[in-house]
PDB file of C-alpha atoms in Angstrom:
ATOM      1  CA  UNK A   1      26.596   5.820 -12.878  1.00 52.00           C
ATOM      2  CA  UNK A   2      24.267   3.047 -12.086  1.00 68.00           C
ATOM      3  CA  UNK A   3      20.984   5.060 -12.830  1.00 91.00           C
ATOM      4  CA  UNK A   4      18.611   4.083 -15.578  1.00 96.00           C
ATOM      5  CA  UNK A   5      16.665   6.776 -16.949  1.00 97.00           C
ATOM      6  CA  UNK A   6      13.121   6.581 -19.076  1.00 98.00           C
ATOM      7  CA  UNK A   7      10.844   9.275 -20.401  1.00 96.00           C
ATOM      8  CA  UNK A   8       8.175   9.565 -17.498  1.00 97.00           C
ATOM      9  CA  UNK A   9       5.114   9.180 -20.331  1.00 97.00           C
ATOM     10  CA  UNK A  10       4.840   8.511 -23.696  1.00 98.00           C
ATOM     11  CA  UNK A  11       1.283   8.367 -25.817  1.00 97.00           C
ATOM     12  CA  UNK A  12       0.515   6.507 -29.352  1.00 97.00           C
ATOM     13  CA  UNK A  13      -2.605   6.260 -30.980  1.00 97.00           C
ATOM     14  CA  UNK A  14      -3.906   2.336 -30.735  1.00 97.00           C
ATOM     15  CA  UNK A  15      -2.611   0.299 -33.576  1.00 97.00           C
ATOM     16  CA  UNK A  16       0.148   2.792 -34.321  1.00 97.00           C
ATOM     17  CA  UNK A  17       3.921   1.903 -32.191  1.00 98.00           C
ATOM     18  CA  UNK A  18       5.455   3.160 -29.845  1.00 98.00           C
ATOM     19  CA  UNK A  19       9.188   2.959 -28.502  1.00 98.00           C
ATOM     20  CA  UNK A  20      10.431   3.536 -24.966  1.00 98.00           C
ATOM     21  CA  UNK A  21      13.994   3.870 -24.330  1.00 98.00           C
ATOM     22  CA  UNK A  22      15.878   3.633 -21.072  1.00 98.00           C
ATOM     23  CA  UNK A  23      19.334   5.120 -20.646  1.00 97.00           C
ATOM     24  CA  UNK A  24      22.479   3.823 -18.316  1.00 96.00           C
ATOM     25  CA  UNK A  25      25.910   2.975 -18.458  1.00 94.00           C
ATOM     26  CA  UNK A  26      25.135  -0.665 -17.148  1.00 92.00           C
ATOM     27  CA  UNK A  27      23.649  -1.315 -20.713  1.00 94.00           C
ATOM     28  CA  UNK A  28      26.977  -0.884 -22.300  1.00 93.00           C
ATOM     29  CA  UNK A  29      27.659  -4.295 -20.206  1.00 91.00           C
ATOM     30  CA  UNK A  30      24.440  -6.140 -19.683  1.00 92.00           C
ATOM     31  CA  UNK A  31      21.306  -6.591 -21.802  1.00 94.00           C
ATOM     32  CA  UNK A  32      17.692  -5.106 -20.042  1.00 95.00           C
ATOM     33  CA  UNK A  33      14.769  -6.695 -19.037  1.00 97.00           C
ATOM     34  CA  UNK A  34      11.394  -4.870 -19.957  1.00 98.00           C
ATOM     35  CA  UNK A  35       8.210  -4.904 -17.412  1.00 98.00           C
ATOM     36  CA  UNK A  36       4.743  -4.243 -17.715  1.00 98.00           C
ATOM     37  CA  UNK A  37       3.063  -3.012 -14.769  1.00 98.00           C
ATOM     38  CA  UNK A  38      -0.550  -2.324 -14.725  1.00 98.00           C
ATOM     39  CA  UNK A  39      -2.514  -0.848 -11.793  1.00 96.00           C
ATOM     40  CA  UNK A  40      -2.857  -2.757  -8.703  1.00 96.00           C
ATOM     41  CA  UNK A  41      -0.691  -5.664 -10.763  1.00 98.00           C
ATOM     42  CA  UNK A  42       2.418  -7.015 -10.173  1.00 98.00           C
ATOM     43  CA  UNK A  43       5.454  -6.480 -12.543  1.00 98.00           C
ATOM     44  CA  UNK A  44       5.245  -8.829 -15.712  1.00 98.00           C
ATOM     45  CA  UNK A  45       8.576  -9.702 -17.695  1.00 98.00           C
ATOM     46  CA  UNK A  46       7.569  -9.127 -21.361  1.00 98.00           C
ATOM     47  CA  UNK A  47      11.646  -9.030 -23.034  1.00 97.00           C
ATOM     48  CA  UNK A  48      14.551 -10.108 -22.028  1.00 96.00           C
ATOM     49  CA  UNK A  49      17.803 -10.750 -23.911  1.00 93.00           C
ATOM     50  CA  UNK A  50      18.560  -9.348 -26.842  1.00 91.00           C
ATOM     51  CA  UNK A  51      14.982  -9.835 -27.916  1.00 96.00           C
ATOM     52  CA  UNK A  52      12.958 -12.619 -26.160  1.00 95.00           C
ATOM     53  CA  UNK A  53      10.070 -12.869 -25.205  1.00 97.00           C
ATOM     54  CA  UNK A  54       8.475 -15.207 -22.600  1.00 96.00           C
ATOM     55  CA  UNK A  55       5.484 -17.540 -23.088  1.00 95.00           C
ATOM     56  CA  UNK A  56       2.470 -15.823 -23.686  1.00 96.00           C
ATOM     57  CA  UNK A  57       3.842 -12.357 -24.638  1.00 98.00           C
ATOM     58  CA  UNK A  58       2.493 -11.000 -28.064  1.00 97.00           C
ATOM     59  CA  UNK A  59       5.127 -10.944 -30.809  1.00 96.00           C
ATOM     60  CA  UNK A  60       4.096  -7.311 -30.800  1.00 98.00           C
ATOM     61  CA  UNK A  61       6.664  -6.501 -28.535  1.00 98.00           C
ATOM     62  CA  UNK A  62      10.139  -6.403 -29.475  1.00 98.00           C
ATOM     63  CA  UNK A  63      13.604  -5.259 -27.515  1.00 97.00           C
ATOM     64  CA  UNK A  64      16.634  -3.750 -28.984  1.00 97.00           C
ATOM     65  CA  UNK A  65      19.866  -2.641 -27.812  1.00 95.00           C
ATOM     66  CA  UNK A  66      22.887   0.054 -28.954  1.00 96.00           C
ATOM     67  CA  UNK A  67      25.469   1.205 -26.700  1.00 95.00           C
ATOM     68  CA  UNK A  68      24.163   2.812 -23.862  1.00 95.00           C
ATOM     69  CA  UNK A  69      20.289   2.385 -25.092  1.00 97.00           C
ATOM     70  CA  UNK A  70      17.683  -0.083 -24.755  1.00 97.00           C
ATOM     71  CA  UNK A  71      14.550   0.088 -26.306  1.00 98.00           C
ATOM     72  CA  UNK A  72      10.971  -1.891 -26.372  1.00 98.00           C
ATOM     73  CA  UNK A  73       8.658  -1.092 -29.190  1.00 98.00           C
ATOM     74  CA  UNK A  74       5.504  -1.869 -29.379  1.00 98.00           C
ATOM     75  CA  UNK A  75       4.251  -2.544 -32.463  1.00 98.00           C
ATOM     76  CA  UNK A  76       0.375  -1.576 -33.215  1.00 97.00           C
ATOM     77  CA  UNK A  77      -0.394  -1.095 -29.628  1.00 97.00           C
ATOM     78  CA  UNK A  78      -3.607  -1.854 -28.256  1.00 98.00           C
ATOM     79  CA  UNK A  79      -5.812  -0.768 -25.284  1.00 97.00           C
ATOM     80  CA  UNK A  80      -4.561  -3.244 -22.929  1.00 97.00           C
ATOM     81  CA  UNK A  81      -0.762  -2.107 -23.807  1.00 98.00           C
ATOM     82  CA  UNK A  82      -1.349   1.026 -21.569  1.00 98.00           C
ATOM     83  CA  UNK A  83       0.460   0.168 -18.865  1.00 98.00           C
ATOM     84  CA  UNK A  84       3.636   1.179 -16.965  1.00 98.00           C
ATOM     85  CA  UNK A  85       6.777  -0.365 -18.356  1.00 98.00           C
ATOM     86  CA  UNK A  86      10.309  -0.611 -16.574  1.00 98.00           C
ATOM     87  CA  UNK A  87      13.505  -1.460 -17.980  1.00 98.00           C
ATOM     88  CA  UNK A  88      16.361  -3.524 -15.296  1.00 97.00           C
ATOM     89  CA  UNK A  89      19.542  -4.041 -15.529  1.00 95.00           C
ATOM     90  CA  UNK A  90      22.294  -5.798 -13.571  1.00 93.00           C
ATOM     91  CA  UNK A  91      24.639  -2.722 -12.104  1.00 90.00           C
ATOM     92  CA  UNK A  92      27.485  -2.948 -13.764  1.00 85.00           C
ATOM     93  CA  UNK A  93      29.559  -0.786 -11.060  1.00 83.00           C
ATOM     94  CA  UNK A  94      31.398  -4.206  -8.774  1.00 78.00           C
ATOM     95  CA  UNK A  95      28.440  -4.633  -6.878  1.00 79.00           C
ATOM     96  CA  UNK A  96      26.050  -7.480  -8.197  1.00 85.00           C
ATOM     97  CA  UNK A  97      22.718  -5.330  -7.689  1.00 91.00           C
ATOM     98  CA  UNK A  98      20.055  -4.415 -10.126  1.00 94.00           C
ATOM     99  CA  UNK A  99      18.727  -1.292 -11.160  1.00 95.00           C
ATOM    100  CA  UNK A 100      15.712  -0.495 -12.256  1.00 97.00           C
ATOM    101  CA  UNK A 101      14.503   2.329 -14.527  1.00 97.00           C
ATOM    102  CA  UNK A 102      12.232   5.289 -13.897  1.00 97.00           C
ATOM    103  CA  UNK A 103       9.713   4.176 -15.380  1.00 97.00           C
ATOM    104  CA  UNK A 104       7.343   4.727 -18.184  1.00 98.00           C
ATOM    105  CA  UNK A 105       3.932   5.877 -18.387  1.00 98.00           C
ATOM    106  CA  UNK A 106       2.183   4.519 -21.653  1.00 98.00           C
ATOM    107  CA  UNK A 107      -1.155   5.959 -23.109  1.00 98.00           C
ATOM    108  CA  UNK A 108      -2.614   4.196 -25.752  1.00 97.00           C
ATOM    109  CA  UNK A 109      -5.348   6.915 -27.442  1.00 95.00           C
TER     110      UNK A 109
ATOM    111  CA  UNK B   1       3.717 -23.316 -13.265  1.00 91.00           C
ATOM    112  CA  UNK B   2       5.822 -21.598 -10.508  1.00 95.00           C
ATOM    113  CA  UNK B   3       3.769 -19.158  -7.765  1.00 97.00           C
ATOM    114  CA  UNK B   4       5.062 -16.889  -4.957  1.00 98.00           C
ATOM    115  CA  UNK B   5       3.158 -15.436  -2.317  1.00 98.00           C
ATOM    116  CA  UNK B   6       4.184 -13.065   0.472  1.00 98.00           C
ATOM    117  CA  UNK B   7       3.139 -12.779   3.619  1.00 98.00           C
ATOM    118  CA  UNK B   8       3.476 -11.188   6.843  1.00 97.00           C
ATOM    119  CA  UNK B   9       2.140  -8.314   9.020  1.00 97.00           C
ATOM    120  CA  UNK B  10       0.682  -5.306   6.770  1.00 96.00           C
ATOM    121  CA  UNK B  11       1.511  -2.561   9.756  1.00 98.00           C
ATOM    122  CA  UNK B  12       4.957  -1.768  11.543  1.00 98.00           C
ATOM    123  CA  UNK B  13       5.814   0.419  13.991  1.00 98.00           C
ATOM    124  CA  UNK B  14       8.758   3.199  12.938  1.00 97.00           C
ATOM    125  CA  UNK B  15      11.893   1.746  14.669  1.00 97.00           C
ATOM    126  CA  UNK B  16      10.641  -2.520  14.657  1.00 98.00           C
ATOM    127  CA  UNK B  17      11.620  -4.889  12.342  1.00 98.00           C
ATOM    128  CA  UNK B  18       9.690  -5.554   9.463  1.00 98.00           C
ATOM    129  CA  UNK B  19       9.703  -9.124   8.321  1.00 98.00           C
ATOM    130  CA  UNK B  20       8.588 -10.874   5.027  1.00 98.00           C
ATOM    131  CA  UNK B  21       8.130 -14.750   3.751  1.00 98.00           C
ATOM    132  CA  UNK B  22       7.568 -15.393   0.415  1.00 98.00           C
ATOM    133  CA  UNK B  23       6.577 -19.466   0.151  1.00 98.00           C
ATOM    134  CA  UNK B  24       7.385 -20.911  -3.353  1.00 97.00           C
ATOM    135  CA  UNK B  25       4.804 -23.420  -5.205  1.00 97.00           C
ATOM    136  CA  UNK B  26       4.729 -25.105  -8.155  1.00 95.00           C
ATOM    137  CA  UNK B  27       8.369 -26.824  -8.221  1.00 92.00           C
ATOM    138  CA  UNK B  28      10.999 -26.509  -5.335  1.00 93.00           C
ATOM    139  CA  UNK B  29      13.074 -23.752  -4.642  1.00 94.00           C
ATOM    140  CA  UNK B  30      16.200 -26.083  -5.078  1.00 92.00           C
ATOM    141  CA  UNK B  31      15.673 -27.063  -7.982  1.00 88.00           C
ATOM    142  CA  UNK B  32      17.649 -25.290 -11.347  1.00 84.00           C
ATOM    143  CA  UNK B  33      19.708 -22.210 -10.447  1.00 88.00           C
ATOM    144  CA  UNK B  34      17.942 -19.553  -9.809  1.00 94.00           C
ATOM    145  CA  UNK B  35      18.000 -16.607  -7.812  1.00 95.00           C
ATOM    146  CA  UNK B  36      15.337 -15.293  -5.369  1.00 97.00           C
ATOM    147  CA  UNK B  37      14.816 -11.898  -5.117  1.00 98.00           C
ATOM    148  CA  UNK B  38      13.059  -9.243  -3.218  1.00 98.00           C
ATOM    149  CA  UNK B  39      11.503  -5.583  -4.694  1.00 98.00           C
ATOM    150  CA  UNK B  40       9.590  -3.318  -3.555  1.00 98.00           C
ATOM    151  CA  UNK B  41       7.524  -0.330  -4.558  1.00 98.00           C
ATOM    152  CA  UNK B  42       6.411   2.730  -3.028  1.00 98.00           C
ATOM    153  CA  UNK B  43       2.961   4.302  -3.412  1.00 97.00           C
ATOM    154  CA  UNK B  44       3.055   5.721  -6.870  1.00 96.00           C
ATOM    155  CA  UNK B  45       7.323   5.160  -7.655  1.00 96.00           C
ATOM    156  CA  UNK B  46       9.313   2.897  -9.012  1.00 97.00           C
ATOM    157  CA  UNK B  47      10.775  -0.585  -8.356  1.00 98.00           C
ATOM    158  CA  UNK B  48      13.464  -0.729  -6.026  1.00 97.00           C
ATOM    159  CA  UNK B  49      15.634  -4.341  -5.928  1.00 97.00           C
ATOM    160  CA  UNK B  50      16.312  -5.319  -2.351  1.00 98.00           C
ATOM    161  CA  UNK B  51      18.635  -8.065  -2.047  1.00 97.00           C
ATOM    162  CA  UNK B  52      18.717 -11.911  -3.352  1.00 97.00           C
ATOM    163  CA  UNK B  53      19.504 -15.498  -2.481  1.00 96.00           C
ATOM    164  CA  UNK B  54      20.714 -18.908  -3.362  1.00 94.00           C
ATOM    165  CA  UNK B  55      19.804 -21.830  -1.859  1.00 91.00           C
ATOM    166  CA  UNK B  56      23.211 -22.133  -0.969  1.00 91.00           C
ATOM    167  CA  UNK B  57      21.976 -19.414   1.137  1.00 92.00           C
ATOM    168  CA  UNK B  58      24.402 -17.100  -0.943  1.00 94.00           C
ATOM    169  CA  UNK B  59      23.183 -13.323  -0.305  1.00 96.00           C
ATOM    170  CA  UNK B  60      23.733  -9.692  -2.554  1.00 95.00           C
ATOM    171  CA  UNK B  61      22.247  -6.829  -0.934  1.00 96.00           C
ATOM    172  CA  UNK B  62      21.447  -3.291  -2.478  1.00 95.00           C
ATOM    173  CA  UNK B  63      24.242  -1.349  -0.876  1.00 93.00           C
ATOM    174  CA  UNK B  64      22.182   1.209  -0.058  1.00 94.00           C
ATOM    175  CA  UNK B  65      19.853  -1.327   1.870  1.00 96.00           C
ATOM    176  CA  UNK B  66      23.038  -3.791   3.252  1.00 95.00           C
ATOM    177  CA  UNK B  67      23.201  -2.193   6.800  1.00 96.00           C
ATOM    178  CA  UNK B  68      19.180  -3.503   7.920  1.00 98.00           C
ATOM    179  CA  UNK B  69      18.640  -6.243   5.417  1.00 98.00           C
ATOM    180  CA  UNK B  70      19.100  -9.785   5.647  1.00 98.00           C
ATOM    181  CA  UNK B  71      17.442 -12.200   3.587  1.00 98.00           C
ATOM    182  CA  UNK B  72      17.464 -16.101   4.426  1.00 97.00           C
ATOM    183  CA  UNK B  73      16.021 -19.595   2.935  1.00 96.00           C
ATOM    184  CA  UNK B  74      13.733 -22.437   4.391  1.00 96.00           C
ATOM    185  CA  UNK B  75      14.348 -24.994   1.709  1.00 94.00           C
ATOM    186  CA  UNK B  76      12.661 -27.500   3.181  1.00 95.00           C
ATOM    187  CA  UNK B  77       9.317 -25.054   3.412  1.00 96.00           C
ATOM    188  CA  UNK B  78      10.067 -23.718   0.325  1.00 96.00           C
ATOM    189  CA  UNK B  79      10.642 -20.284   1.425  1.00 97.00           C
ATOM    190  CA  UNK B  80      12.484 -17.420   1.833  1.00 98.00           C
ATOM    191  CA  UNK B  81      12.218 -14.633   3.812  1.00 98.00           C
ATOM    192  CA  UNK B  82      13.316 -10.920   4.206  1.00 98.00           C
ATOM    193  CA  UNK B  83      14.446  -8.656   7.386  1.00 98.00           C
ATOM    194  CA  UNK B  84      14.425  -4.820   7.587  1.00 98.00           C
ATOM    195  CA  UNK B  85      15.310  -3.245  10.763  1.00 98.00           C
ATOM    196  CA  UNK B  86      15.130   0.087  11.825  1.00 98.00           C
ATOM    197  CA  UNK B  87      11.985   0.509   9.951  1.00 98.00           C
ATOM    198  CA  UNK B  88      11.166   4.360   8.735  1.00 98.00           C
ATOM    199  CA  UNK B  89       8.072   5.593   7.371  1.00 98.00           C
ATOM    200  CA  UNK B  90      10.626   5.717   3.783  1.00 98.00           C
ATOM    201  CA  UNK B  91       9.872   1.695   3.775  1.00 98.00           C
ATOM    202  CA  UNK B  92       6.023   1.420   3.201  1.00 98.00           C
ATOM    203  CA  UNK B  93       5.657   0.303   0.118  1.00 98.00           C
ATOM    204  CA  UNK B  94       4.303  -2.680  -1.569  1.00 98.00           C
ATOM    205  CA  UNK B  95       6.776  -5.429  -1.506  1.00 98.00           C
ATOM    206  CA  UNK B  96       7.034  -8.169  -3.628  1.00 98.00           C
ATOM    207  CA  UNK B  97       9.395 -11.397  -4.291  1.00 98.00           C
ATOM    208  CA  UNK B  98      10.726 -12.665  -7.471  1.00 98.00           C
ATOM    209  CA  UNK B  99      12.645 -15.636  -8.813  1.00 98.00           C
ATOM    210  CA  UNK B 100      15.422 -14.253 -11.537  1.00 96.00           C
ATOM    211  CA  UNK B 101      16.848 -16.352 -14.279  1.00 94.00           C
ATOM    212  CA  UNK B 102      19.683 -16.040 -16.013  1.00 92.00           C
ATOM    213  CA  UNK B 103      19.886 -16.273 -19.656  1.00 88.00           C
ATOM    214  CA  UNK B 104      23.448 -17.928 -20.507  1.00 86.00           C
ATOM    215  CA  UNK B 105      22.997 -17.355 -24.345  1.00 85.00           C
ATOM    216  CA  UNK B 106      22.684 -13.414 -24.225  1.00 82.00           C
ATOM    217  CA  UNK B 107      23.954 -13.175 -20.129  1.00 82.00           C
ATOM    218  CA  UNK B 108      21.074 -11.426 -19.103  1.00 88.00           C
ATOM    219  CA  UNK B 109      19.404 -11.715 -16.192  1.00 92.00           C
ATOM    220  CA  UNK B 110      15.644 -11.429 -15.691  1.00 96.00           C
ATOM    221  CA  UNK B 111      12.753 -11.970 -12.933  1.00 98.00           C
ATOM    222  CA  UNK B 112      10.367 -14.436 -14.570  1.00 96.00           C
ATOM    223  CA  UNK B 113       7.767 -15.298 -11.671  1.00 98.00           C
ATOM    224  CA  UNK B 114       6.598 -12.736  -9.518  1.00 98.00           C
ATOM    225  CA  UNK B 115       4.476 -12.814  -6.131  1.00 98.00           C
ATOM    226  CA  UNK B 116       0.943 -10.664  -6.343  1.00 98.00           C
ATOM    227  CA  UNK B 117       3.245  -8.062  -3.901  1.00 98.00           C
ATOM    228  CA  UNK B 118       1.941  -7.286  -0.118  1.00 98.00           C
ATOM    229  CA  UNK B 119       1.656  -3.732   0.988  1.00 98.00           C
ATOM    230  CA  UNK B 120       3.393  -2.574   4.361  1.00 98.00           C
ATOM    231  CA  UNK B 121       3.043   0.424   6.076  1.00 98.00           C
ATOM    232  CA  UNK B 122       5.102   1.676   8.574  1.00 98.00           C
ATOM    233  CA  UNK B 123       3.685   3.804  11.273  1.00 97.00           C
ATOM    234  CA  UNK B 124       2.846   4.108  15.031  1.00 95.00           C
TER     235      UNK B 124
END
């Protein structure tokens, strides 16, 4: 299958952490890349890799991978973390496509 | 510092074409190799990949997409531009472009620049 699959919502209380997962068989083969979307706001690329992070992206956020799982955790999560966040992969099926996840829905209380 | 903006018309009619350009600033298009992708997202869903390019002018498509899409590059504007045909009211969404990277240490591949998106709406 070339589906990735999130939990639609999460909440965590701000300056506690939260971790969102994301779910496909492409994962086995390629590492994902996490997005923050806020309203109105393009996509921003905040890991990618096994764990980087680009340029300007607070060390607060952190990737990890194991088998068919990847996961971004936020660690002490702060107002402007609530956000949507959505994992990508490259489909690892033949075709060179990418799939992105369902999608996320973070509160920060 | 590498921008994208999109452009094009905001309304199509249900059966037209619709047609995107996404001009590149802040270095040139040829330059390293990267990828330039385009996404879209519907009103309240998720992020759909289109298709990519090379400046080769090397194309993947999103098989369910292949049939009405065909992406092409202006290198000498800096640009590169998508085609949907056969336009439904299923394709109004907010569509944006992307250059992807690849990371050769971990092989993963990653959008690093996005456009601020443009919204289309298909409709009579």
């Amino acid at each position: 299958s070339s589906e990735l699959t999130q939990d639609p919502a999460v909440s965590v209380a701000l300056g506690q952490t939260v971790r969102i997962t994301c779910q496909g068989d492409s994962l086995r083969s390629y590492y994902a890349s996490w997005y923050q979307q806020k309203p109105g706001q393009a996509p921003v690329l905040v890991i990618y890799g096994k764990n980087n992070r680009p340029s300007g992206i607070p060390d607060r956020f952190s990737g990890s991978s194991s088998g068919n799982t990847a996961s971004l955790t936020i660690t002490g999560a702060q107002a402007e973390d609530e956000a949507d966040y959505y994992c990508n992969s490259r489909d690892s099926s033949g075709n060179h496509r990418y799939v992105f996840g369902t999608g996320t829905k973070v509160t920060v209380l | 510092q590498v921008q994208l903006q999109e452009s094009g018309p905001g309304l199509v009619k249900p059966s037209q074409t619709l047609s995107l350009t996404c001009t590149v600033s802040g270095g040139s298009i040829s330059s390293g190799s990267y990828y330039w992708s385009w996404i879209r997202q519907p009103a309240g869903k998720g992020l759909e990949w289109i298709g990519r390019i090379y400046t080769s002018g090397s194309t993947n498509y999103n098989p369910s997409l292949k049939s009405r899409v065909t992406i092409s590059v202006d290198t000498s504007k800096n640009q590169f531009s998508l085609k949907l045909s056969s336009v439904t009211a299923a394709d109004t969404a907010v569509y944006y472009c992307a250059r992807e990277d690849y990371d050769y240490v971990w092989g993963s591949y990653y959008f690093d620049y996005w456009g601020q998106g443009t919204l289309v709406t298909v409709s009579s």
